[in-house]
GROMACS .gro file of C-alpha atoms in nm:
model
  142
    1MET     CA    1   2.157  -1.510   0.197
    2VAL     CA    2   2.077  -1.471   0.560
    3TYR     CA    3   1.962  -1.118   0.508
    4LEU     CA    4   1.696  -1.236   0.260
    5SER     CA    5   1.564  -1.508   0.478
    6TYR     CA    6   1.357  -1.291   0.718
    7SER     CA    7   1.146  -1.084   0.497
    8GLU     CA    8   1.093  -0.971   0.134
    9HIS     CA    9   1.314  -0.671   0.023
   10THR     CA   10   1.306  -0.418  -0.256
   11PRO     CA   11   1.637  -0.354  -0.411
   12GLY     CA   12   1.624  -0.012  -0.235
   13SER     CA   13   1.561  -0.153   0.104
   14MET     CA   14   1.815  -0.433   0.054
   15TYR     CA   15   2.075  -0.159  -0.053
   16GLN     CA   16   2.011   0.049   0.252
   17LYS     CA   17   2.024  -0.257   0.491
   18LEU     CA   18   2.350  -0.376   0.338
   19ILE     CA   19   2.506  -0.026   0.351
   20ARG     CA   20   2.400  -0.006   0.725
   21CYS     CA   21   2.567  -0.335   0.784
   22GLY     CA   22   2.909  -0.189   0.677
   23PHE     CA   23   2.947  -0.328   0.327
   24ASP     CA   24   3.115  -0.112   0.070
   25ILE     CA   25   2.904   0.022  -0.228
   26ASP     CA   26   3.078  -0.190  -0.501
   27ALA     CA   27   3.002  -0.510  -0.304
   28VAL     CA   28   2.640  -0.399  -0.240
   29ASN     CA   29   2.581  -0.320  -0.607
   30SER     CA   30   2.724  -0.650  -0.735
   31THR     CA   31   2.520  -0.833  -0.463
   32LEU     CA   32   2.204  -0.662  -0.574
   33GLU     CA   33   2.273  -0.739  -0.933
   34TYR     CA   34   2.322  -1.111  -0.862
   35LEU     CA   35   2.015  -1.135  -0.633
   36CYS     CA   36   1.794  -0.963  -0.897
   37ASP     CA   37   1.928  -1.173  -1.183
   38ARG     CA   38   1.861  -1.495  -0.989
   39GLY     CA   39   1.518  -1.392  -0.886
   40TYR     CA   40   1.573  -1.370  -0.517
   41ILE     CA   41   1.451  -1.010  -0.536
   42ASN     CA   42   1.159  -0.949  -0.759
   43GLU     CA   43   1.026  -0.609  -0.710
   44CYS     CA   44   0.728  -0.617  -0.948
   45ASP     CA   45   0.583  -0.937  -0.777
   46TYR     CA   46   0.659  -0.804  -0.436
   47TYR     CA   47   0.475  -0.468  -0.521
   48VAL     CA   48   0.156  -0.654  -0.630
   49ARG     CA   49   0.148  -0.853  -0.314
   50PHE     CA   50   0.215  -0.552  -0.102
   51CYS     CA   51  -0.072  -0.347  -0.259
   52ARG     CA   52  -0.306  -0.634  -0.206
   53HIS     CA   53  -0.200  -0.679   0.155
   54CYS     CA   54  -0.235  -0.293   0.232
   55ALA     CA   55  -0.582  -0.276   0.066
   56GLU     CA   56  -0.721  -0.592   0.193
   57LYS     CA   57  -0.567  -0.633   0.537
   58ARG     CA   58  -0.508  -0.267   0.634
   59GLY     CA   59  -0.794  -0.112   0.448
   60TYR     CA   60  -0.594   0.156   0.277
   61GLY     CA   61  -0.675   0.334  -0.051
   62ARG     CA   62  -0.471   0.374  -0.360
   63ALA     CA   63  -0.310   0.700  -0.273
   64ARG     CA   64  -0.189   0.579   0.071
   65ILE     CA   65  -0.063   0.253  -0.076
   66GLU     CA   66   0.147   0.429  -0.342
   67LEU     CA   67   0.292   0.665  -0.073
   68MET     CA   68   0.366   0.376   0.150
   69ALA     CA   69   0.526   0.185  -0.135
   70ARG     CA   70   0.774   0.469  -0.220
   71GLU     CA   71   0.845   0.499   0.158
   72LYS     CA   72   0.925   0.134   0.159
   73GLY     CA   73   1.183   0.169  -0.123
   74PHE     CA   74   0.990   0.059  -0.437
   75SER     CA   75   1.130   0.239  -0.738
   76LYS     CA   76   0.922   0.518  -0.908
   77GLY     CA   77   0.918   0.307  -1.224
   78THR     CA   78   0.787  -0.004  -1.052
   79VAL     CA   79   0.513   0.207  -0.882
   80SER     CA   80   0.402   0.374  -1.196
   81GLN     CA   81   0.437   0.075  -1.416
   82MET     CA   82   0.274  -0.193  -1.194
   83SER     CA   83   0.003   0.018  -1.018
   84ASP     CA   84  -0.264  -0.060  -1.276
   85GLU     CA   85  -0.195  -0.443  -1.273
   86ALA     CA   86  -0.170  -0.435  -0.878
   87PHE     CA   87  -0.493  -0.239  -0.838
   88SER     CA   88  -0.696  -0.401  -1.110
   89LYS     CA   89  -0.845  -0.668  -0.885
   90ILE     CA   90  -0.905  -0.451  -0.574
   91ASP     CA   91  -1.234  -0.307  -0.501
   92PHE     CA   92  -1.154   0.018  -0.329
   93LEU     CA   93  -1.516   0.123  -0.322
   94GLU     CA   94  -1.606  -0.189  -0.100
   95ILE     CA   95  -1.292  -0.144   0.115
   96CYS     CA   96  -1.395   0.223   0.166
   97ARG     CA   97  -1.749   0.132   0.254
   98ILE     CA   98  -1.617  -0.132   0.513
   99GLN     CA   99  -1.387   0.135   0.668
  100LEU     CA  100  -1.681   0.386   0.673
  101GLY     CA  101  -1.883   0.131   0.865
  102LYS     CA  102  -1.610   0.096   1.116
  103LEU     CA  103  -1.621   0.458   1.212
  104LYS     CA  104  -1.840   0.464   1.529
  105TYR     CA  105  -1.886   0.829   1.530
  106PHE     CA  106  -2.024   0.848   1.168
  107ASP     CA  107  -2.366   0.981   1.140
  108HIS     CA  108  -2.454   1.081   0.792
  109THR     CA  109  -2.715   1.341   0.897
  110ASP     CA  110  -2.460   1.539   1.100
  111LYS     CA  111  -2.236   1.754   0.884
  112LYS     CA  112  -1.954   1.765   1.132
  113SER     CA  113  -1.959   1.392   1.171
  114ARG     CA  114  -1.977   1.332   0.798
  115ASP     CA  115  -1.684   1.591   0.737
  116LYS     CA  116  -1.485   1.414   1.001
  117ALA     CA  117  -1.534   1.065   0.829
  118ILE     CA  118  -1.448   1.210   0.489
  119ALA     CA  119  -1.127   1.344   0.627
  120SER     CA  120  -1.049   1.012   0.783
  121LEU     CA  121  -1.103   0.825   0.471
  122MET     CA  122  -0.897   1.077   0.271
  123ARG     CA  123  -0.616   1.023   0.516
  124ARG     CA  124  -0.650   0.645   0.445
  125GLY     CA  125  -0.588   0.718   0.080
  126PHE     CA  126  -0.941   0.677  -0.089
  127SER     CA  127  -1.052   0.910  -0.367
  128ALA     CA  128  -1.325   1.154  -0.325
  129SER     CA  129  -1.549   0.961  -0.575
  130ASP     CA  130  -1.501   0.644  -0.379
  131ILE     CA  131  -1.594   0.821  -0.040
  132ARG     CA  132  -1.899   0.985  -0.203
  133GLU     CA  133  -2.024   0.649  -0.339
  134ALA     CA  134  -1.947   0.470  -0.026
  135ILE     CA  135  -2.152   0.724   0.177
  136ARG     CA  136  -2.428   0.693  -0.067
  137LEU     CA  137  -2.425   0.306  -0.029
  138TYR     CA  138  -2.404   0.344   0.351
  139VAL     CA  139  -2.709   0.568   0.362
  140ASN     CA  140  -2.912   0.338   0.123
  141GLU     CA  141  -2.836   0.035   0.352
  142GLU     CA  142  -2.999   0.196   0.652
   0.00000   0.00000   0.00000
């Protein structure tokens, strides 16, 4: 239980952590089964919280969040099954607009500056349609 007390884990990340600590595979598998059955590890709930945190606190778009989730150890099934629920209450257009406003070099009249901003927002995981709409909203605000 000490391994669980510091941070939340996915079954994949807990598996890796226990293997690194030297536990044998059978013990790790039975431990993971026990933890999941008792609700100590709930991948679906953790995924929803993880998505909300990445979007609202870090300012990432959907594609970047899904990539980070896979890197963190969330299963493909959880990512594909829970994405719609996790992203339903997140306004990616507003987050994209906020991130665009933080770019000090952005000047919508300069093509090079605009292309640089678009590339930056794409790396953050926003869709092309969200970026176009965020730029349109940003221009209308001025």
